[in-house]
Amino acid sequence: MLGKNHATTAIASWVLSSSYLLDHQPQALEALLLAVVVGFGSLLPDADHPDSLLGRRVKFISVPLSYLQGDRAILPWSEHTHSRGITHSIWALLACYWLVATQQDYATALAFGFAAHLIGDALTPAGVRLLWPISTTFRFPLTFRTGGFVEYGFTYGLLIAAAMHLLGFNLLHELFMLVANS
Ligand SMILES: [Zn+2]
């Protein structure tokens, strides 16, 4: 999944579900800050990739990480890959929650964004190695190509659902009611 789509799907999912995850209704400024944290969390796992949205800005982290993962060889013309290593594991997810755990809501938002990224990558054919360094790859039965038509459809679908939610149409609630009444 592309960085911008990771951020969009994570923030849209947060808008749809945050009322179930937070123990209070945040004020406008706090809600905005939490959404920014979700977006930031959703870009964090790709800090291991020097060409990613975040990795481009923190080359001092992304370049050494990509060498460590074996994504780059010392020779400049060698093929660059993205193997999704430690930064795409549940260990990194737990660490980023733990690092801000004193700020419960922000820890939840950061971990939410991070987890949304891992789910997004598990929706691509390459999958994710959640238990890195164990090589078992996790992916959903249905996957789509990174940057492809289905990825954009999925992203815009969530974006529209989140926009409707902000306008007062509670989709999750309607769905629950539909299931409960059937
Ligand atoms: Zn990724």
XYZ file of N, CA and C and ligand atoms in Angstrom:
547
model
N 0.842 -1.196 0.000
C 0.000 0.000 0.000
C 0.884 1.254 0.000
N 0.485 2.247 -0.763
C 1.262 3.482 -0.829
C 1.105 4.277 0.475
N 2.130 5.087 0.812
C 2.119 5.843 2.064
C 0.869 6.697 2.244
N 0.496 7.415 1.170
C -0.675 8.309 1.292
C -1.947 7.503 1.545
N -2.025 6.299 0.949
C -3.205 5.458 1.168
C -3.184 4.818 2.553
N -1.973 4.520 3.053
C -1.865 4.036 4.429
C -2.436 5.090 5.383
N -1.990 6.340 5.209
C -2.419 7.422 6.103
C -3.928 7.658 5.972
N -4.438 7.670 4.734
C -5.864 7.934 4.519
C -6.733 6.835 5.128
N -6.385 5.562 4.871
C -7.209 4.462 5.393
C -7.139 4.417 6.918
N -5.944 4.698 7.480
C -5.795 4.657 8.938
C -6.649 5.749 9.590
N -6.555 6.988 9.065
C -7.301 8.097 9.671
C -8.814 7.885 9.480
N -9.207 7.416 8.299
C -10.641 7.177 8.052
C -11.173 6.091 8.998
N -10.401 5.019 9.191
C -10.839 3.954 10.101
C -10.917 4.467 11.527
N -9.974 5.342 11.865
C -9.966 5.948 13.213
C -11.223 6.785 13.433
N -11.567 7.599 12.434
C -12.774 8.436 12.524
C -14.004 7.554 12.765
N -14.039 6.401 12.078
C -15.193 5.505 12.188
C -15.254 4.772 13.523
N -14.090 4.550 14.155
C -14.112 3.662 15.330
C -13.605 4.277 16.627
N -13.073 5.516 16.576
C -12.431 6.064 17.775
C -13.392 6.188 18.967
N -14.687 6.395 18.707
C -15.606 6.545 19.834
C -15.688 5.260 20.656
N -15.344 4.118 20.027
C -15.342 2.851 20.763
C -14.015 2.624 21.477
N -12.980 3.379 21.067
C -11.632 3.127 21.598
C -11.234 4.126 22.684
N -11.841 5.314 22.672
C -11.509 6.333 23.670
C -12.588 6.335 24.745
N -12.174 6.688 25.983
C -13.172 6.670 27.064
C -13.875 8.019 27.214
N -13.572 8.952 26.325
C -14.263 10.240 26.359
C -14.347 10.806 24.938
N -15.211 11.784 24.772
C -15.362 12.447 23.475
C -14.333 13.571 23.392
N -13.300 13.476 22.527
C -12.282 14.529 22.511
C -12.815 15.852 21.943
N -12.251 16.967 22.462
C -12.570 18.288 21.909
C -11.970 18.380 20.504
N -12.394 19.417 19.746
C -11.995 19.528 18.338
C -10.475 19.478 18.153
N -9.734 20.264 18.967
C -8.272 20.323 18.801
C -7.640 18.975 19.133
N -8.124 18.358 20.214
C -7.588 17.050 20.616
C -7.897 16.000 19.540
N -9.108 16.058 18.998
C -9.497 15.102 17.949
C -8.580 15.248 16.739
N -8.251 16.507 16.410
C -7.372 16.775 15.268
C -5.969 16.227 15.534
N -5.442 16.501 16.751
C -4.104 16.022 17.117
C -4.046 14.499 17.091
N -5.109 13.862 17.609
C -5.152 12.396 17.620
C -5.131 11.841 16.189
N -5.868 12.506 15.288
C -5.892 12.061 13.889
C -4.511 12.200 13.253
N -3.794 13.290 13.604
C -2.430 13.484 13.084
C -1.524 12.361 13.593
N -1.682 12.000 14.879
C -0.879 10.923 15.467
C -1.183 9.584 14.771
N -2.465 9.334 14.471
C -2.835 8.119 13.743
C -2.123 8.099 12.376
N -2.174 9.241 11.677
C -1.526 9.336 10.365
C -0.025 9.102 10.468
N 0.597 9.685 11.492
C 2.035 9.505 11.702
C 2.339 8.034 11.997
N 1.531 7.428 12.885
C 1.719 6.008 13.222
C 1.601 5.117 11.998
N 0.726 5.509 11.064
C 0.514 4.680 9.878
C 1.685 4.769 8.893
N 2.547 5.761 9.075
C 3.715 5.883 8.183
C 4.970 5.264 8.807
N 4.934 5.088 10.144
C 6.122 4.616 10.876
C 6.722 3.298 10.373
N 5.903 2.257 10.115
C 6.525 0.984 9.717
C 7.417 1.106 8.480
N 7.081 2.008 7.560
C 7.894 2.125 6.346
C 9.145 2.985 6.539
N 9.498 3.252 7.810
C 10.772 3.930 8.095
C 11.947 3.024 7.734
N 11.657 1.765 7.352
C 12.739 0.854 6.941
C 12.967 0.915 5.432
N 12.290 1.852 4.760
C 12.358 1.918 3.299
C 12.744 3.340 2.867
N 13.973 3.508 2.339
C 14.468 4.867 2.045
C 13.649 5.655 1.029
N 12.791 4.985 0.260
C 11.997 5.710 -0.734
C 10.558 5.936 -0.276
N 10.227 5.541 0.957
C 8.854 5.722 1.432
C 8.627 7.170 1.856
N 7.352 7.501 2.079
C 6.964 8.867 2.457
C 7.755 9.352 3.672
N 7.863 8.508 4.689
C 8.601 8.872 5.905
C 10.091 8.600 5.736
N 10.421 7.431 5.144
C 11.823 7.021 4.985
C 12.651 8.046 4.222
N 12.026 8.749 3.268
C 12.726 9.791 2.494
C 13.206 10.913 3.396
N 12.451 11.160 4.475
C 12.762 12.280 5.368
C 13.689 11.878 6.501
N 13.815 10.581 6.752
C 14.702 10.120 7.834
C 15.692 9.089 7.280
N 16.460 9.545 6.272
C 17.391 8.616 5.607
C 18.398 8.033 6.589
N 18.722 8.796 7.645
C 19.703 8.299 8.615
C 19.161 7.073 9.356
N 17.869 6.871 9.310
C 17.273 5.668 9.907
C 16.966 4.644 8.804
N 16.328 5.125 7.718
C 15.830 4.190 6.705
C 16.951 3.498 5.927
N 18.050 4.230 5.640
C 19.133 3.610 4.861
C 19.827 2.504 5.677
N 20.277 2.789 6.945
C 20.878 1.684 7.715
C 19.920 0.503 7.911
N 18.628 0.801 8.154
C 17.661 -0.288 8.356
C 17.530 -1.156 7.109
N 17.517 -0.525 5.938
C 17.351 -1.302 4.714
C 18.590 -2.154 4.431
N 19.784 -1.646 4.823
C 20.994 -2.472 4.685
C 20.936 -3.644 5.652
N 20.525 -3.361 6.907
C 20.449 -4.398 7.943
C 19.490 -5.518 7.538
N 18.382 -5.144 6.894
C 17.392 -6.132 6.462
C 17.849 -6.907 5.234
N 18.973 -6.431 4.642
C 19.446 -7.081 3.426
C 18.692 -6.619 2.200
N 17.986 -5.472 2.309
C 17.250 -4.955 1.155
C 18.194 -4.284 0.153
N 19.347 -3.845 0.639
C 20.327 -3.212 -0.232
C 21.659 -3.902 -0.027
N 22.390 -4.106 -1.100
C 23.752 -4.602 -0.970
C 24.668 -3.392 -1.005
N 25.956 -3.599 -0.682
C 26.910 -2.481 -0.646
C 27.088 -1.879 -2.039
N 26.971 -2.712 -3.070
C 27.163 -2.208 -4.435
C 25.976 -1.333 -4.845
N 26.226 -0.136 -5.351
C 25.142 0.810 -5.635
C 24.173 0.332 -6.706
N 24.614 -0.528 -7.636
C 23.730 -0.944 -8.717
C 22.939 -2.214 -8.372
N 23.122 -2.713 -7.119
C 22.391 -3.928 -6.763
C 20.899 -3.609 -6.622
N 20.112 -4.636 -6.746
C 18.662 -4.442 -6.747
C 18.158 -4.034 -5.361
N 17.269 -3.045 -5.319
C 16.680 -2.629 -4.039
C 15.330 -3.301 -3.871
N 15.140 -3.936 -2.725
C 13.841 -4.548 -2.458
C 13.304 -3.963 -1.159
N 12.124 -4.381 -0.771
C 11.574 -3.955 0.512
C 11.009 -5.201 1.172
N 11.742 -5.721 2.155
C 11.360 -7.024 2.700
C 10.465 -6.924 3.935
N 10.171 -5.718 4.421
C 9.276 -5.554 5.573
C 9.734 -6.410 6.757
N 10.727 -5.913 7.473
C 11.299 -6.667 8.590
C 10.789 -6.220 9.943
N 11.724 -5.841 10.810
C 11.370 -5.577 12.214
C 10.315 -4.482 12.382
N 10.348 -3.462 11.508
C 9.383 -2.361 11.681
C 7.953 -2.778 11.308
N 7.801 -3.952 10.696
C 6.465 -4.452 10.364
C 6.062 -5.617 11.268
N 6.654 -5.658 12.478
C 6.364 -6.771 13.401
C 5.487 -6.296 14.558
N 4.899 -7.252 15.268
C 4.097 -6.873 16.436
C 4.995 -6.334 17.551
N 6.302 -6.667 17.505
C 7.227 -6.152 18.532
C 7.341 -4.636 18.403
N 7.448 -4.170 17.153
C 7.546 -2.724 16.920
C 6.233 -2.044 17.300
N 5.112 -2.730 17.035
C 3.798 -2.187 17.395
C 3.688 -2.036 18.918
N 4.105 -3.067 19.655
C 4.058 -3.013 21.119
C 4.983 -1.917 21.637
N 6.175 -1.798 21.020
C 7.144 -0.792 21.462
C 6.583 0.606 21.281
N 5.912 0.869 20.168
C 5.430 2.232 19.936
C 4.243 2.544 20.841
N 3.476 1.526 21.238
C 2.420 1.756 22.226
C 3.049 2.046 23.589
N 4.034 1.238 23.949
C 4.667 1.330 25.263
C 5.380 2.680 25.438
N 5.996 3.170 24.344
C 6.770 4.414 24.428
C 5.922 5.615 24.825
N 4.648 5.607 24.456
C 3.787 6.739 24.799
C 2.641 6.301 25.710
N 2.827 5.168 26.395
C 1.725 4.591 27.177
C 1.239 5.506 28.296
N 2.092 6.446 28.732
C 1.644 7.348 29.795
C 0.544 8.280 29.282
N 0.542 8.532 27.967
C -0.517 9.334 27.353
C -1.471 8.359 26.662
N -2.344 7.765 27.435
C -3.178 6.649 26.967
C -3.818 6.883 25.590
N -4.493 8.029 25.414
C -5.214 8.253 24.161
C -4.266 8.356 22.969
N -3.115 9.030 23.185
C -2.163 9.186 22.093
C -1.469 7.865 21.792
N -1.237 7.054 22.843
C -0.657 5.721 22.642
C -1.616 4.874 21.804
N -2.911 4.963 22.135
C -3.922 4.219 21.381
C -3.927 4.671 19.923
N -3.877 5.999 19.708
C -3.910 6.547 18.346
C -2.676 6.113 17.553
N -1.495 6.173 18.180
C -0.249 5.805 17.492
C -0.277 4.319 17.125
N -0.655 3.485 18.109
C -0.708 2.033 17.864
C -1.777 1.705 16.819
N -2.888 2.464 16.824
C -3.957 2.248 15.839
C -3.429 2.487 14.425
N -2.735 3.627 14.234
C -2.165 3.952 12.920
C -1.170 2.890 12.481
N -0.316 2.484 13.434
C 0.710 1.484 13.156
C 0.054 0.161 12.737
N -0.951 -0.266 13.533
C -1.639 -1.532 13.247
C -2.371 -1.453 11.901
N -2.945 -0.274 11.600
C -3.654 -0.110 10.323
C -2.688 -0.306 9.154
N -1.435 0.172 9.324
C -0.419 -0.023 8.280
C -0.150 -1.513 8.074
N 0.023 -2.248 9.195
C 0.326 -3.683 9.098
C -0.828 -4.427 8.413
N -2.064 -4.033 8.744
C -3.231 -4.650 8.100
C -3.227 -4.325 6.602
N -2.923 -3.048 6.294
C -2.860 -2.624 4.891
C -1.834 -3.432 4.111
N -0.665 -3.668 4.710
C 0.371 -4.447 4.025
C 0.005 -5.925 3.945
N -0.771 -6.403 4.941
C -1.217 -7.810 4.898
C -2.271 -8.006 3.810
N -2.765 -6.898 3.260
C -3.723 -6.968 2.157
C -3.019 -6.954 0.797
N -1.679 -6.957 0.803
C -0.924 -7.016 -0.451
C -0.311 -8.420 -0.571
N -0.010 -8.863 -1.801
C 0.485 -10.237 -1.989
C 1.743 -10.553 -1.169
N 2.628 -9.558 -0.936
C 3.871 -9.829 -0.199
C 3.599 -10.103 1.280
N 2.502 -9.572 1.826
C 2.155 -9.811 3.225
C 3.141 -9.185 4.201
N 3.035 -9.538 5.474
C 3.947 -9.015 6.507
C 4.441 -10.154 7.406
N 5.680 -9.989 7.896
C 6.224 -10.974 8.837
C 6.002 -10.441 10.249
N 4.789 -10.611 10.739
C 4.392 -10.035 12.031
C 5.252 -10.528 13.184
N 5.756 -11.761 13.087
C 6.534 -12.338 14.186
C 8.033 -12.300 13.884
N 8.452 -11.356 13.018
C 9.866 -11.229 12.673
C 10.716 -11.436 13.934
N 11.848 -12.163 13.892
C 12.526 -12.720 12.708
C 11.981 -14.058 12.225
N 10.913 -14.565 12.823
C 10.297 -15.779 12.271
C 9.732 -15.413 10.901
N 9.996 -16.246 9.915
C 9.723 -15.835 8.535
C 8.263 -16.043 8.097
N 7.427 -16.576 9.001
C 6.018 -16.792 8.625
C 5.393 -15.483 8.146
N 4.795 -15.530 6.970
C 4.202 -14.326 6.397
C 2.687 -14.337 6.593
N 2.157 -13.214 7.059
C 0.720 -13.083 7.247
C 0.126 -12.259 6.122
N -0.916 -12.796 5.500
C -1.633 -12.011 4.492
C -3.079 -12.468 4.473
N -3.953 -11.568 4.058
C -5.364 -11.909 3.966
C -5.600 -12.794 2.744
N -6.683 -13.593 2.776
C -6.966 -14.464 1.622
C -7.155 -13.651 0.337
N -7.720 -12.438 0.489
C -7.873 -11.569 -0.679
C -6.852 -10.441 -0.592
N -6.048 -10.299 -1.621
C -5.024 -9.240 -1.600
C -5.148 -8.377 -2.855
N -4.544 -7.189 -2.810
C -4.524 -6.347 -4.002
C -3.135 -5.749 -4.200
N -2.870 -5.403 -5.441
C -1.569 -4.901 -5.830
C -1.333 -3.498 -5.241
N -0.118 -3.248 -4.727
C 0.225 -1.939 -4.181
C 0.064 -0.860 -5.245
N -0.690 0.188 -4.913
C -0.875 1.309 -5.834
C -1.857 0.999 -6.957
N -2.537 -0.159 -6.894
C -3.450 -0.545 -7.964
C -4.853 0.021 -7.789
N -5.711 -0.321 -8.726
C -7.084 0.184 -8.772
C -7.866 -0.190 -7.505
N -7.737 -1.447 -7.062
C -8.497 -1.920 -5.895
C -8.056 -1.168 -4.633
N -6.742 -0.914 -4.531
C -6.235 -0.180 -3.361
C -6.870 1.213 -3.288
N -6.950 1.888 -4.426
C -7.567 3.223 -4.438
C -9.064 3.148 -4.137
N -9.734 2.114 -4.677
C -11.158 1.931 -4.419
C -11.428 1.733 -2.933
N -10.613 0.893 -2.316
C -10.705 0.598 -0.885
C -10.481 1.879 -0.071
N -9.444 2.644 -0.457
C -9.100 3.880 0.246
C -10.231 4.907 0.141
N -10.733 5.127 -1.084
C -11.782 6.133 -1.260
C -13.092 5.691 -0.597
N -13.351 4.364 -0.598
C -14.537 3.839 0.075
C -14.518 4.196 1.556
N -13.372 3.968 2.194
C -13.240 4.281 3.620
C -13.332 5.785 3.861
N -12.728 6.556 2.938
C -12.743 8.014 3.062
C -14.181 8.549 3.009
N -14.968 8.019 2.093
C -16.370 8.449 1.964
C -17.160 8.059 3.222
N -16.908 6.820 3.722
C -17.593 6.364 4.935
C -17.252 7.278 6.115
N -15.966 7.675 6.226
C -15.541 8.551 7.326
C -16.179 9.928 7.195
N -16.245 10.450 5.953
C -16.850 11.763 5.722
C -18.330 11.735 6.108
N -19.018 10.645 5.748
C -20.438 10.509 6.103
C -20.596 10.430 7.617
N -19.669 9.735 8.248
C -19.702 9.603 9.708
C -19.574 10.982 10.366
N -18.629 11.805 9.827
C -18.429 13.155 10.380
C -19.664 14.022 10.167
N -20.405 13.730 9.107
C -21.625 14.504 8.818
C -22.818 13.996 9.626
N -22.571 12.994 10.488
C -23.623 12.554 11.398
C -24.287 11.242 11.039
N -23.848 10.627 9.944
C -24.432 9.348 9.562
C -23.531 8.244 10.097
N -23.934 7.608 11.209
C -23.092 6.623 11.874
C -23.233 5.245 11.215
N -22.313 4.978 10.275
C -22.402 3.744 9.489
C -22.295 2.482 10.333
N -21.315 2.476 11.282
C -21.134 1.287 12.113
C -22.380 1.014 12.943
N -22.955 2.114 13.484
C -24.164 1.986 14.296
C -25.316 1.430 13.456
N -25.478 1.986 12.239
C -26.541 1.511 11.339
C -26.374 0.021 11.047
N -25.085 -0.375 10.845
C -24.776 -1.772 10.532
C -25.140 -2.669 11.711
N -24.759 -2.211 12.924
C -25.085 -2.975 14.133
C -26.590 -3.131 14.261
N -27.323 -2.039 14.031
C -28.768 -2.055 14.181
C -29.392 -3.037 13.165
N -28.823 -3.014 11.946
C -29.308 -3.873 10.872
C -29.127 -5.338 11.267
N -27.926 -5.648 11.812
C -27.626 -7.031 12.224
C -28.496 -7.423 13.416
N -28.621 -6.476 14.378
C -29.387 -6.754 15.597
C -30.867 -6.992 15.298
N -31.380 -6.257 14.296
C -32.812 -6.353 13.993
C -33.153 -7.490 13.039
N -32.129 -8.111 12.469
C -32.428 -9.155 11.507
C -32.520 -10.538 12.164
Zn 4.812 -1.172 4.945
